[in-house]
mmCIF file of C-alpha atoms in Angstrom:
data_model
loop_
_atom_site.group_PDB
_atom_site.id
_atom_site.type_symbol
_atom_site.label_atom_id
_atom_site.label_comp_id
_atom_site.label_asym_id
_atom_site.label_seq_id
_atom_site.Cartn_x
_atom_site.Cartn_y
_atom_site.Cartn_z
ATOM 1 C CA UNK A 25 122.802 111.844 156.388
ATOM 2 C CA UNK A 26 120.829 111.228 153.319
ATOM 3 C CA UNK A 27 122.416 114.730 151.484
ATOM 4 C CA UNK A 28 125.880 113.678 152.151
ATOM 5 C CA UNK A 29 124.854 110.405 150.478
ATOM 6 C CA UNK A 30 123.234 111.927 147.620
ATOM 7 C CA UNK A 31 126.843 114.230 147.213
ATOM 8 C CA UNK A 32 128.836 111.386 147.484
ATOM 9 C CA UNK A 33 127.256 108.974 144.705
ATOM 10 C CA UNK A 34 126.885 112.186 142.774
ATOM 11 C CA UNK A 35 130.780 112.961 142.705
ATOM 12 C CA UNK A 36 131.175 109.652 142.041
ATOM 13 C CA UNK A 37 129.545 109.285 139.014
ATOM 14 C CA UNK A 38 131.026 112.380 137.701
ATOM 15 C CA UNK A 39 134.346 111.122 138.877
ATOM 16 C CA UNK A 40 133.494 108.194 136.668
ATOM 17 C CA UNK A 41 132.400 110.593 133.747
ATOM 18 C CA UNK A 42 135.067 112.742 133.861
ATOM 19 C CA UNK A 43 137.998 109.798 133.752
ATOM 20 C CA UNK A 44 136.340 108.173 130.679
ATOM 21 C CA UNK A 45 134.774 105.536 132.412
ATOM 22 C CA UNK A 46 131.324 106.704 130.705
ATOM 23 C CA UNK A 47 128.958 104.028 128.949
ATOM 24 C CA UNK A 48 129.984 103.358 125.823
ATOM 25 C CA UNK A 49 128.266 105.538 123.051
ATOM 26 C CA UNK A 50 125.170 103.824 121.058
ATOM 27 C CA UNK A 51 125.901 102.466 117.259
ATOM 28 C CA UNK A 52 124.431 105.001 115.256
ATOM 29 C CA UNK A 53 121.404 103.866 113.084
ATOM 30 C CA UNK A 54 121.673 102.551 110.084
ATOM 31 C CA UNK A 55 120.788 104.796 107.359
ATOM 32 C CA UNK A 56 117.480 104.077 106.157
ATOM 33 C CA UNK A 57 117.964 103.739 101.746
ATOM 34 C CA UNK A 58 115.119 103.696 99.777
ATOM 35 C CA UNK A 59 114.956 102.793 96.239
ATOM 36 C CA UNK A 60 113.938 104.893 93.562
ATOM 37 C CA UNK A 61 110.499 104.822 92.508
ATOM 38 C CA UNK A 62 110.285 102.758 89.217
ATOM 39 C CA UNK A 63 109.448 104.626 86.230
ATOM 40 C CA UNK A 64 106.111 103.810 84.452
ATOM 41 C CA UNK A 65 106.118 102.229 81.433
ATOM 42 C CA UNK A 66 106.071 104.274 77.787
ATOM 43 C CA UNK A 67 102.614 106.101 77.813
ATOM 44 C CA UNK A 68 101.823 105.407 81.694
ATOM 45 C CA UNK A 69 101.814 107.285 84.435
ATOM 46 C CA UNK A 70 103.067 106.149 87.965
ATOM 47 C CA UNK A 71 100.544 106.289 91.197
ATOM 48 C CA UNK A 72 102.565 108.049 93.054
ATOM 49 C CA UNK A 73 102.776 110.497 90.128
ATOM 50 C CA UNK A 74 98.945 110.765 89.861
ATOM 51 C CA UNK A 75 98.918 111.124 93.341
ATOM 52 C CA UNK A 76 101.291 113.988 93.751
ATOM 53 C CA UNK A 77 99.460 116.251 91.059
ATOM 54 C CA UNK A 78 96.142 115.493 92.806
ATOM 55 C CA UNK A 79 97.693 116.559 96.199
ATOM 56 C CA UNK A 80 99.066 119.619 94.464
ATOM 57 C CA UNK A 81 95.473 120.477 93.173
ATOM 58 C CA UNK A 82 93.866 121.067 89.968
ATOM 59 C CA UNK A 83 95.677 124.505 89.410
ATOM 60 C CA UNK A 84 99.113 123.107 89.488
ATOM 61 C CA UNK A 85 98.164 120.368 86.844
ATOM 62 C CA UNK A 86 96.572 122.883 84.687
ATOM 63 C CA UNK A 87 100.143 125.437 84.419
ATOM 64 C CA UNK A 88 101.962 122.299 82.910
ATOM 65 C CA UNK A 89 99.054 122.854 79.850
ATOM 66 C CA UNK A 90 97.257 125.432 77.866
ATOM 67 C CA UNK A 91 93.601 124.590 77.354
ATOM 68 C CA UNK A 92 90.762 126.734 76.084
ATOM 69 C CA UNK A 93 87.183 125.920 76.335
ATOM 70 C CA UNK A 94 84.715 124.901 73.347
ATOM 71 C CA UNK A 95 81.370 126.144 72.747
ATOM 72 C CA UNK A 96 79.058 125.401 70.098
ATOM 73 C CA UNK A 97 76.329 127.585 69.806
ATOM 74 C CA UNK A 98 76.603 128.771 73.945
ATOM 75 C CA UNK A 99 76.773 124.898 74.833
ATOM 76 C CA UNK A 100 80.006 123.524 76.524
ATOM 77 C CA UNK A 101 81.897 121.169 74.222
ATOM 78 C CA UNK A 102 85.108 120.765 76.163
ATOM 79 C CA UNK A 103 88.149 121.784 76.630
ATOM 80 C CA UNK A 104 90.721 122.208 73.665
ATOM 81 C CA UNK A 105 94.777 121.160 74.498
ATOM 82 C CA UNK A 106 96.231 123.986 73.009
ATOM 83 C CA UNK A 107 99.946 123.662 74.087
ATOM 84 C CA UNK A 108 101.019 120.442 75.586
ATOM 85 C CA UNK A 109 104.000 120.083 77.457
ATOM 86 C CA UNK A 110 107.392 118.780 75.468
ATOM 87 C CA UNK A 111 108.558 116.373 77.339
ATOM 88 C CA UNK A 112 109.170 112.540 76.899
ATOM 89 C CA UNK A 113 106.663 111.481 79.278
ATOM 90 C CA UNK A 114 103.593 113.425 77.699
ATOM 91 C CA UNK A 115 104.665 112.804 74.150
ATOM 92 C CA UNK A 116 104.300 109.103 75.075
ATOM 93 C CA UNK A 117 100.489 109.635 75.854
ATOM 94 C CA UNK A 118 98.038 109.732 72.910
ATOM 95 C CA UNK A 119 96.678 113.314 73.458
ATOM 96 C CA UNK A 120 97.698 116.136 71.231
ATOM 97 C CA UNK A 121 97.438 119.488 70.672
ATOM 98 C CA UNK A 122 94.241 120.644 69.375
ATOM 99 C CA UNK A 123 92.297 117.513 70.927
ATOM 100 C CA UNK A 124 88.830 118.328 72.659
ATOM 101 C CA UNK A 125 89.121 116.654 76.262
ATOM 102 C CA UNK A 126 85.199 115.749 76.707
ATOM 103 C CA UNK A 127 84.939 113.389 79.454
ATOM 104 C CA UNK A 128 87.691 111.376 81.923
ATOM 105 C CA UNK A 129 86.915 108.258 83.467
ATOM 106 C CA UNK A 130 83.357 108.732 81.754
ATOM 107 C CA UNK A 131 82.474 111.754 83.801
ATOM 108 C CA UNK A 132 81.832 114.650 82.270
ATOM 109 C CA UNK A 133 84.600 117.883 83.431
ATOM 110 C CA UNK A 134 82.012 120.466 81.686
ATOM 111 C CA UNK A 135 81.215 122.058 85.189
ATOM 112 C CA UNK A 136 84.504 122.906 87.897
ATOM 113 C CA UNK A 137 82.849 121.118 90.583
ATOM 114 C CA UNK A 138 82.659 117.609 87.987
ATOM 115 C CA UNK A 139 86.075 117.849 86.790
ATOM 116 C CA UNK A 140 87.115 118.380 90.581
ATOM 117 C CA UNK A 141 85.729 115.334 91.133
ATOM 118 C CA UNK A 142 87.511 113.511 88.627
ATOM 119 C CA UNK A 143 90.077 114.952 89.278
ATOM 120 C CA UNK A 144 90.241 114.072 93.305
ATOM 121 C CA UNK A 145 89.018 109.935 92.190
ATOM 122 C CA UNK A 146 92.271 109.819 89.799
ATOM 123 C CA UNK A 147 94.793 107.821 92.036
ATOM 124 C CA UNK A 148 92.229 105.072 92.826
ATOM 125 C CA UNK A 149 91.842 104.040 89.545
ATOM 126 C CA UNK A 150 93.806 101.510 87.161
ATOM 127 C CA UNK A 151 93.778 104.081 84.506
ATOM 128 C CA UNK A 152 93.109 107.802 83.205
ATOM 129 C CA UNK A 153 90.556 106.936 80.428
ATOM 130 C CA UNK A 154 89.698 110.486 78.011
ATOM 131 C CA UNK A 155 87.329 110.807 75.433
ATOM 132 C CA UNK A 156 87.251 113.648 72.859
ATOM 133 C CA UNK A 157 87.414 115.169 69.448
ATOM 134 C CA UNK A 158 90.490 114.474 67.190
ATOM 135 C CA UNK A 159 89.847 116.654 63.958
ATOM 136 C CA UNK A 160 86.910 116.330 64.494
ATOM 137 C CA UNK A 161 85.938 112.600 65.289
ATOM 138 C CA UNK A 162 85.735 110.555 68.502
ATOM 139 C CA UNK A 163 88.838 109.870 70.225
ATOM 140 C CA UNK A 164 89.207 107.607 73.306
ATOM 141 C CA UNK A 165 92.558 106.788 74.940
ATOM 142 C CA UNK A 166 93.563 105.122 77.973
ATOM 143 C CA UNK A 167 96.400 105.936 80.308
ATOM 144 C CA UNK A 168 97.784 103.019 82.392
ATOM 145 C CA UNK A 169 98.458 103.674 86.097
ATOM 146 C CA UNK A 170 100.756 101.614 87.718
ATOM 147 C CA UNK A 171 102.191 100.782 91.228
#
C-alpha cells in the first residue's frame, strides 16, 4: 500500500509542476557594488597598492625599475635608480633617477634576505621611508601610505 502512496503524491506533485502551479521563483540577489578604491593622495601610495606588489613579490616590483648596484672599493653602497617608471604616480614621489636607495624603513636592503624583509613589513607601516645619495649627499624621503 505504501508504493501506491508514494506514486500517487509523486504524480501529484508533478501534476502540480507541470500545470504551473510550481513555487514561485526566488528574487534574485541584489548585486553586490563596491566602490572604487580611493586614490592616494599626490606622492602616496594606497595600502592596498603596497599590498598588492608585496603579494606579487619582490621580482614583479623590481621589472617596473632599472636599478644597478654600488660598490665602493668591493663594499656595497646601494642600489642606483637608473630608469624610473614615467608615470604620474612615481613622478609624484621624491626619488629620481640616479638616486642611491641605501636603507627603507631604516633597514638596510644591502643583503637579498634584508631587503626581503623590508620588503614583506611594507603594508604594515604608515609610510615607505628611503634614505640615499642624491648627487652625492644624503637624501631622505617619506612616502605616505594610506587606507
Amino acid at each position: 500500500m505504501r508504493a501506491p502512496l508514494c506514486l500517487l503524491v509523486a504524480s501529484l506533485a508533478a501534476a502540480a509542476v507541470a500545470c504551473g502551479e510550481a513555487p514561485p521563483p526566488k528574487a534574485p540577489a541584489a548585486p553586490v557594488v563596491e566602490a572604487p578604491p580611493k586614490p592616494a593622495p599626490t606622492g602616496a601610495v594606497t595600502r592596498l597598492e603596497v599590498e598588492d606588489v608585496v603579494h606579487a613579490g619582490p621580482g614583479y616590483f623590481l621589472r617596473t625599475l632599472e636599478t644597478e648596484p654600488v660598490l665602493d672599493h668591493n663594499t656595497f653602497r646601494g642600489f642606483k635608480l637608473v630608469t624610473l617608471p614615467t608615470t604620474d604616480r612615481w613622478k609624484a614621489i621624491d626619488l629620481h633617477n640616479g638616486d642611491i636607495v641605501k636603507k627603507s624603513n631604516g633597514a638596510s636592503i644591502a643583503m637579498p634576505d634584508d631587503a626581503q624583509a623590508v620588503f614583506e613589513k611594507l603594508p604594515a607601516g604608515k609610510s615607505i621611508v628611503v634614505e640615499g645619495e642624491r648627487a652625492g649627499k644624503p637624501f631622505t624621503t617619506t612616502i605616505p601610505i594610506v587606507d
